PDB file of C-alpha atoms in Angstrom:
ATOM      1  CA  MET G   1      40.345  29.998  40.172  1.00  0.00           C
ATOM      2  CA  LYS G   2      41.418  33.100  38.248  1.00  0.00           C
ATOM      3  CA  HIS G   3      41.934  32.663  34.528  1.00  0.00           C
ATOM      4  CA  ASN G   4      43.341  36.111  33.684  1.00  0.00           C
ATOM      5  CA  GLY G   5      40.780  36.322  30.884  1.00  0.00           C
ATOM      6  CA  GLU G   6      42.347  33.549  28.842  1.00  0.00           C
ATOM      7  CA  VAL G   7      42.051  29.830  28.220  1.00  0.00           C
ATOM      8  CA  LEU G   8      44.882  27.415  27.453  1.00  0.00           C
ATOM      9  CA  VAL G   9      44.364  25.449  24.229  1.00  0.00           C
ATOM     10  CA  ALA G  10      46.697  22.756  22.889  1.00  0.00           C
ATOM     11  CA  ARG G  11      46.886  20.425  19.920  1.00  0.00           C
ATOM     12  CA  HIS G  12      47.514  16.687  20.342  1.00  0.00           C
ATOM     13  CA  GLY G  13      50.857  15.000  19.662  1.00  0.00           C
ATOM     14  CA  GLU G  14      52.064  13.633  16.356  1.00  0.00           C
ATOM     15  CA  THR G  15      50.305  10.788  14.510  1.00  0.00           C
ATOM     16  CA  GLU G  16      51.127   8.846  11.357  1.00  0.00           C
ATOM     17  CA  SER G  17      48.432  10.834   9.520  1.00  0.00           C
ATOM     18  CA  ASN G  18      50.239  14.044  10.420  1.00  0.00           C
ATOM     19  CA  ARG G  19      53.418  12.645   8.871  1.00  0.00           C
ATOM     20  CA  ALA G  20      51.563  11.591   5.717  1.00  0.00           C
ATOM     21  CA  GLY G  21      49.591  14.822   5.235  1.00  0.00           C
ATOM     22  CA  ARG G  22      46.335  12.901   5.732  1.00  0.00           C
ATOM     23  CA  TYR G  23      43.035  14.392   6.920  1.00  0.00           C
ATOM     24  CA  ALA G  24      42.462  12.220   9.996  1.00  0.00           C
ATOM     25  CA  GLY G  25      39.219  13.825  11.145  1.00  0.00           C
ATOM     26  CA  TRP G  26      37.508  11.588  13.715  1.00  0.00           C
ATOM     27  CA  CYS G  27      39.556   8.437  13.042  1.00  0.00           C
ATOM     28  CA  MET G  28      40.858   6.608  16.098  1.00  0.00           C
ATOM     29  CA  GLU G  29      44.588   6.357  15.445  1.00  0.00           C
ATOM     30  CA  SER G  30      47.159   6.509  18.215  1.00  0.00           C
ATOM     31  CA  LEU G  31      50.116   8.790  18.748  1.00  0.00           C
ATOM     32  CA  THR G  32      53.532   7.983  17.350  1.00  0.00           C
ATOM     33  CA  ARG G  33      56.457   7.561  19.707  1.00  0.00           C
ATOM     34  CA  LEU G  34      57.401  11.169  18.975  1.00  0.00           C
ATOM     35  CA  GLY G  35      53.808  12.212  19.687  1.00  0.00           C
ATOM     36  CA  ARG G  36      53.954  10.613  23.137  1.00  0.00           C
ATOM     37  CA  GLU G  37      57.260  12.342  23.833  1.00  0.00           C
ATOM     38  CA  GLN G  38      55.747  15.662  22.754  1.00  0.00           C
ATOM     39  CA  ALA G  39      52.834  15.147  25.149  1.00  0.00           C
ATOM     40  CA  VAL G  40      55.098  14.478  28.121  1.00  0.00           C
ATOM     41  CA  GLU G  41      57.188  17.526  27.230  1.00  0.00           C
ATOM     42  CA  LEU G  42      54.023  19.640  27.074  1.00  0.00           C
ATOM     43  CA  GLY G  43      53.104  18.447  30.559  1.00  0.00           C
ATOM     44  CA  TYR G  44      56.421  19.644  31.939  1.00  0.00           C
ATOM     45  CA  ARG G  45      56.042  22.981  30.137  1.00  0.00           C
ATOM     46  CA  LEU G  46      52.751  23.435  32.006  1.00  0.00           C
ATOM     47  CA  LYS G  47      54.138  22.646  35.460  1.00  0.00           C
ATOM     48  CA  ASP G  48      53.889  26.271  36.610  1.00  0.00           C
ATOM     49  CA  ALA G  49      50.727  27.208  34.693  1.00  0.00           C
ATOM     50  CA  GLY G  50      48.321  26.368  37.521  1.00  0.00           C
ATOM     51  CA  VAL G  51      46.373  23.791  35.472  1.00  0.00           C
ATOM     52  CA  THR G  52      43.979  21.823  37.699  1.00  0.00           C
ATOM     53  CA  ARG G  53      42.207  19.765  35.020  1.00  0.00           C
ATOM     54  CA  VAL G  54      42.573  18.752  31.379  1.00  0.00           C
ATOM     55  CA  ARG G  55      39.429  18.837  29.228  1.00  0.00           C
ATOM     56  CA  THR G  56      39.907  16.770  26.094  1.00  0.00           C
ATOM     57  CA  SER G  57      38.449  15.783  22.767  1.00  0.00           C
ATOM     58  CA  CYS G  58      37.017  12.246  22.754  1.00  0.00           C
ATOM     59  CA  ILE G  59      39.209  11.260  19.794  1.00  0.00           C
ATOM     60  CA  ARG G  60      42.015   8.842  20.695  1.00  0.00           C
ATOM     61  CA  ARG G  61      45.042  10.925  19.719  1.00  0.00           C
ATOM     62  CA  ALA G  62      43.808  13.811  21.867  1.00  0.00           C
ATOM     63  CA  GLN G  63      42.805  11.550  24.758  1.00  0.00           C
ATOM     64  CA  GLU G  64      46.235   9.901  24.761  1.00  0.00           C
ATOM     65  CA  THR G  65      47.921  13.302  24.778  1.00  0.00           C
ATOM     66  CA  ALA G  66      45.637  14.528  27.564  1.00  0.00           C
ATOM     67  CA  ALA G  67      46.309  11.436  29.681  1.00  0.00           C
ATOM     68  CA  LEU G  68      50.072  11.911  29.386  1.00  0.00           C
ATOM     69  CA  VAL G  69      49.843  15.627  30.201  1.00  0.00           C
ATOM     70  CA  GLY G  70      47.485  14.943  33.088  1.00  0.00           C
ATOM     71  CA  GLY G  71      49.845  12.269  34.395  1.00  0.00           C
ATOM     72  CA  VAL G  72      52.777  14.674  34.474  1.00  0.00           C
ATOM     73  CA  LEU G  73      50.673  17.344  36.197  1.00  0.00           C
ATOM     74  CA  GLY G  74      48.799  14.983  38.504  1.00  0.00           C
ATOM     75  CA  VAL G  75      45.398  16.364  37.468  1.00  0.00           C
ATOM     76  CA  PRO G  76      42.188  14.686  36.231  1.00  0.00           C
ATOM     77  CA  VAL G  77      41.139  14.442  32.601  1.00  0.00           C
ATOM     78  CA  LEU G  78      37.576  15.195  31.483  1.00  0.00           C
ATOM     79  CA  PRO G  79      36.267  14.134  28.022  1.00  0.00           C
ATOM     80  CA  ASP G  80      34.188  16.657  26.097  1.00  0.00           C
ATOM     81  CA  SER G  81      33.090  15.906  22.533  1.00  0.00           C
ATOM     82  CA  ARG G  82      32.779  19.601  21.713  1.00  0.00           C
ATOM     83  CA  LEU G  83      36.585  19.557  21.457  1.00  0.00           C
ATOM     84  CA  ASN G  84      36.523  16.879  18.733  1.00  0.00           C
ATOM     85  CA  GLU G  85      38.158  17.681  15.408  1.00  0.00           C
ATOM     86  CA  LEU G  86      36.322  19.287  12.494  1.00  0.00           C
ATOM     87  CA  ARG G  87      34.101  16.699  10.826  1.00  0.00           C
ATOM     88  CA  MET G  88      35.722  16.196   7.423  1.00  0.00           C
ATOM     89  CA  GLY G  89      32.919  14.319   5.643  1.00  0.00           C
ATOM     90  CA  PRO G  90      34.093  12.711   2.353  1.00  0.00           C
ATOM     91  CA  TRP G  91      37.650  13.963   2.851  1.00  0.00           C
ATOM     92  CA  GLU G  92      38.286  11.988   6.025  1.00  0.00           C
ATOM     93  CA  GLY G  93      41.090   9.477   5.602  1.00  0.00           C
ATOM     94  CA  LEU G  94      42.369  11.046   2.370  1.00  0.00           C
ATOM     95  CA  THR G  95      45.748  12.681   1.852  1.00  0.00           C
ATOM     96  CA  GLU G  96      45.928  16.228   0.543  1.00  0.00           C
ATOM     97  CA  ALA G  97      47.112  14.831  -2.816  1.00  0.00           C
ATOM     98  CA  GLU G  98      44.074  12.538  -2.997  1.00  0.00           C
ATOM     99  CA  VAL G  99      41.699  15.378  -2.131  1.00  0.00           C
ATOM    100  CA  LEU G 100      43.268  17.576  -4.809  1.00  0.00           C
ATOM    101  CA  GLU G 101      42.769  14.808  -7.367  1.00  0.00           C
ATOM    102  CA  ARG G 102      39.162  13.979  -6.429  1.00  0.00           C
ATOM    103  CA  TYR G 103      37.881  17.418  -5.379  1.00  0.00           C
ATOM    104  CA  PRO G 104      40.017  20.002  -7.229  1.00  0.00           C
ATOM    105  CA  GLY G 105      37.458  22.826  -7.067  1.00  0.00           C
ATOM    106  CA  GLU G 106      36.619  22.302  -3.421  1.00  0.00           C
ATOM    107  CA  PHE G 107      40.303  21.939  -2.546  1.00  0.00           C
ATOM    108  CA  ARG G 108      40.986  25.342  -4.109  1.00  0.00           C
ATOM    109  CA  ILE G 109      38.180  26.904  -2.055  1.00  0.00           C
ATOM    110  CA  TRP G 110      39.553  25.273   1.104  1.00  0.00           C
ATOM    111  CA  HIS G 111      42.909  26.965   0.580  1.00  0.00           C
ATOM    112  CA  GLU G 112      41.690  30.311  -0.765  1.00  0.00           C
ATOM    113  CA  ALA G 113      38.414  30.857   1.128  1.00  0.00           C
ATOM    114  CA  PRO G 114      38.095  28.087   3.730  1.00  0.00           C
ATOM    115  CA  ASP G 115      35.084  29.649   5.430  1.00  0.00           C
ATOM    116  CA  GLU G 116      33.088  29.240   2.199  1.00  0.00           C
ATOM    117  CA  LEU G 117      33.606  25.493   1.735  1.00  0.00           C
ATOM    118  CA  ARG G 118      30.410  23.437   1.793  1.00  0.00           C
ATOM    119  CA  LEU G 119      30.376  19.624   1.398  1.00  0.00           C
ATOM    120  CA  PRO G 120      27.858  16.946   2.424  1.00  0.00           C
ATOM    121  CA  ASP G 121      28.495  15.589   5.937  1.00  0.00           C
ATOM    122  CA  ARG G 122      31.291  18.099   6.458  1.00  0.00           C
ATOM    123  CA  GLU G 123      31.189  20.674   9.238  1.00  0.00           C
ATOM    124  CA  THR G 124      31.631  24.310   8.225  1.00  0.00           C
ATOM    125  CA  LEU G 125      34.049  26.605  10.018  1.00  0.00           C
ATOM    126  CA  ARG G 126      31.119  28.687  11.248  1.00  0.00           C
ATOM    127  CA  GLU G 127      29.477  25.603  12.768  1.00  0.00           C
ATOM    128  CA  LEU G 128      32.777  24.672  14.370  1.00  0.00           C
ATOM    129  CA  ALA G 129      33.174  28.163  15.819  1.00  0.00           C
ATOM    130  CA  GLY G 130      29.839  27.773  17.598  1.00  0.00           C
ATOM    131  CA  ARG G 131      30.889  24.716  19.562  1.00  0.00           C
ATOM    132  CA  VAL G 132      34.333  26.177  20.239  1.00  0.00           C
ATOM    133  CA  GLN G 133      32.712  29.184  21.897  1.00  0.00           C
ATOM    134  CA  GLU G 134      30.435  26.907  23.933  1.00  0.00           C
ATOM    135  CA  VAL G 135      33.212  24.727  25.319  1.00  0.00           C
ATOM    136  CA  VAL G 136      35.440  27.711  26.126  1.00  0.00           C
ATOM    137  CA  ALA G 137      32.571  29.301  28.046  1.00  0.00           C
ATOM    138  CA  THR G 138      32.007  26.047  29.959  1.00  0.00           C
ATOM    139  CA  SER G 139      35.695  25.846  30.809  1.00  0.00           C
ATOM    140  CA  MET G 140      35.834  29.420  32.062  1.00  0.00           C
ATOM    141  CA  ARG G 141      32.915  28.770  34.428  1.00  0.00           C
ATOM    142  CA  SER G 142      34.144  25.365  35.612  1.00  0.00           C
ATOM    143  CA  GLY G 143      36.035  26.539  38.694  1.00  0.00           C
ATOM    144  CA  HIS G 144      39.194  24.959  37.248  1.00  0.00           C
ATOM    145  CA  ARG G 145      42.188  26.265  35.398  1.00  0.00           C
ATOM    146  CA  GLU G 146      41.745  23.930  32.434  1.00  0.00           C
ATOM    147  CA  LEU G 147      43.902  22.939  29.517  1.00  0.00           C
ATOM    148  CA  LEU G 148      41.711  22.276  26.469  1.00  0.00           C
ATOM    149  CA  MET G 149      43.275  19.389  24.516  1.00  0.00           C
ATOM    150  CA  THR G 150      42.038  19.414  20.955  1.00  0.00           C
ATOM    151  CA  HIS G 151      42.920  19.537  17.245  1.00  0.00           C
ATOM    152  CA  VAL G 152      44.332  21.891  14.651  1.00  0.00           C
ATOM    153  CA  ALA G 153      40.988  23.212  13.368  1.00  0.00           C
ATOM    154  CA  LEU G 154      39.734  24.137  16.827  1.00  0.00           C
ATOM    155  CA  VAL G 155      42.968  25.842  17.822  1.00  0.00           C
ATOM    156  CA  ARG G 156      42.816  27.940  14.659  1.00  0.00           C
ATOM    157  CA  VAL G 157      39.147  28.843  15.014  1.00  0.00           C
ATOM    158  CA  ALA G 158      39.475  29.696  18.715  1.00  0.00           C
ATOM    159  CA  THR G 159      42.444  31.955  18.013  1.00  0.00           C
ATOM    160  CA  LEU G 160      40.739  33.786  15.149  1.00  0.00           C
ATOM    161  CA  ALA G 161      37.503  34.267  17.080  1.00  0.00           C
ATOM    162  CA  ALA G 162      39.257  35.494  20.212  1.00  0.00           C
ATOM    163  CA  TYR G 163      41.150  38.164  18.303  1.00  0.00           C
ATOM    164  CA  GLY G 164      38.151  39.180  16.197  1.00  0.00           C
ATOM    165  CA  ARG G 165      39.708  37.923  12.969  1.00  0.00           C
ATOM    166  CA  PRO G 166      37.605  36.496  10.103  1.00  0.00           C
ATOM    167  CA  LEU G 167      37.411  32.765   9.513  1.00  0.00           C
ATOM    168  CA  SER G 168      38.737  33.409   6.007  1.00  0.00           C
ATOM    169  CA  GLU G 169      42.192  33.716   7.667  1.00  0.00           C
ATOM    170  CA  TYR G 170      41.981  30.126   8.930  1.00  0.00           C
ATOM    171  CA  LYS G 171      44.984  28.922   6.937  1.00  0.00           C
ATOM    172  CA  GLN G 172      47.195  31.703   8.275  1.00  0.00           C
ATOM    173  CA  ILE G 173      47.394  30.229  11.787  1.00  0.00           C
ATOM    174  CA  GLU G 174      50.316  27.831  12.229  1.00  0.00           C
ATOM    175  CA  VAL G 175      49.545  25.012  14.667  1.00  0.00           C
ATOM    176  CA  GLU G 176      52.249  22.425  15.334  1.00  0.00           C
ATOM    177  CA  ASN G 177      51.738  19.191  17.264  1.00  0.00           C
ATOM    178  CA  CYS G 178      51.515  19.843  21.013  1.00  0.00           C
ATOM    179  CA  CYS G 179      51.669  23.593  20.521  1.00  0.00           C
ATOM    180  CA  LEU G 180      50.243  25.596  23.438  1.00  0.00           C
ATOM    181  CA  MET G 181      48.090  28.637  22.688  1.00  0.00           C
ATOM    182  CA  PRO G 182      46.941  30.983  25.479  1.00  0.00           C
ATOM    183  CA  VAL G 183      43.736  32.370  23.946  1.00  0.00           C
ATOM    184  CA  PRO G 184      42.137  35.551  25.339  1.00  0.00           C
ATOM    185  CA  VAL G 185      38.426  35.076  25.988  1.00  0.00           C
ATOM    186  CA  PRO G 186      36.099  37.933  24.976  1.00  0.00           C
ATOM    187  CA  PRO G 187      33.563  38.756  27.735  1.00  0.00           C
ATOM    188  CA  THR G 188      30.741  38.133  25.254  1.00  0.00           C
ATOM    189  CA  TRP G 189      31.688  34.435  25.199  1.00  0.00           C
ATOM    190  CA  ILE G 190      30.843  33.914  28.880  1.00  0.00           C
ATOM    191  CA  VAL G 191      27.114  33.432  28.479  1.00  0.00           C
ATOM    192  CA  PRO G 192      24.715  30.707  29.687  1.00  0.00           C
ATOM    193  CA  ASP G 193      25.756  27.411  28.170  1.00  0.00           C
ATOM    194  CA  ARG G 194      23.388  25.376  25.997  1.00  0.00           C
ATOM    195  CA  ALA G 195      25.228  22.154  26.767  1.00  0.00           C
ATOM    196  CA  GLN G 196      25.809  20.125  29.909  1.00  0.00           C
ATOM    197  CA  GLU G 197      29.031  20.442  31.896  1.00  0.00           C
ATOM    198  CA  VAL G 198      30.189  17.161  30.380  1.00  0.00           C
ATOM    199  CA  ALA G 199      29.139  16.908  26.742  1.00  0.00           C
ATOM    200  CA  SER G 200      30.848  13.642  25.902  1.00  0.00           C
ATOM    201  CA  VAL G 201      29.578  11.171  23.343  1.00  0.00           C
ATOM    202  CA  PRO G 202      31.319   8.232  21.681  1.00  0.00           C
ATOM    203  CA  ALA G 203      33.437   9.492  18.789  1.00  0.00           C
ATOM    204  CA  GLN G 204      32.317   8.209  15.413  1.00  0.00           C
ATOM    205  CA  ARG G 205      34.186   7.538  12.204  1.00  0.00           C
ATOM    206  CA  PHE G 206      32.572   9.431   9.360  1.00  0.00           C
ATOM    207  CA  ALA G 207      32.421   8.005   5.854  1.00  0.00           C
ATOM    208  CA  THR G 208      35.558   8.620   3.823  1.00  0.00           C
ATOM    209  CA  GLY G 209      33.773   8.555   0.490  1.00  0.00           C
TER     210      GLY G 209
END
C-alpha cells in the first residue's frame, strides 16, 4: 500500500471534559452525542482516502471514535497504547482554572514554554515525541493505509516533528475534535522499531493529585 510519504492522524470526538476545559488525560470517559456524530462524519470524509485499518489509542474516547469510523469504512480497528494521550500527572482531571489556581508557575510555563515543563508523573513533550515517532514508523511499515486515532497532544507533536518545528510551538497548533491531519513522514522516521507491531496495554488512570 502506497502512503505518499504521509500518515493520517485524527483526534477523537467531543467529550464532556472538552466542553468543560478539563485535562482528561488517561481517564475513561465516553463521547458526547455530538462526539459520536463527529466520528461518523469523519468516517464518511475518509471514504475515498484508501484507509484499510484504524490504529487507535487504548483510551475509551479514542476507541469509541475509532470504532465508529471503522464501522463506516468497514475496516478493522487495532489498539496501540503508544497513541494514548499525554500523561498529565497531577493535572489529570483538573480544569484549566483549577490548574492555574494550584500550579500558577507551572501553568505559565505550559503556555509560554511547554517543552520545558517538568512535573512528577507527567510525561514531557520530548518523551511524547519519541513514542509518536515509533508508532508512525510502525504504521508506515504495516502494509496498511492506516488512520491513527489519537489525542490533541499527539496530533500537535506529530505535526511539529514532521515539519521540523520546535516543540516550543506546541500551543500554536489548533486541533479540533475529529480534525484530520495528513502528516508528512520524514524518511529518518522509518527506522527499525523498538516496539512490537501491537503495543497495547490496559490504559491506566493516573493520580489527579
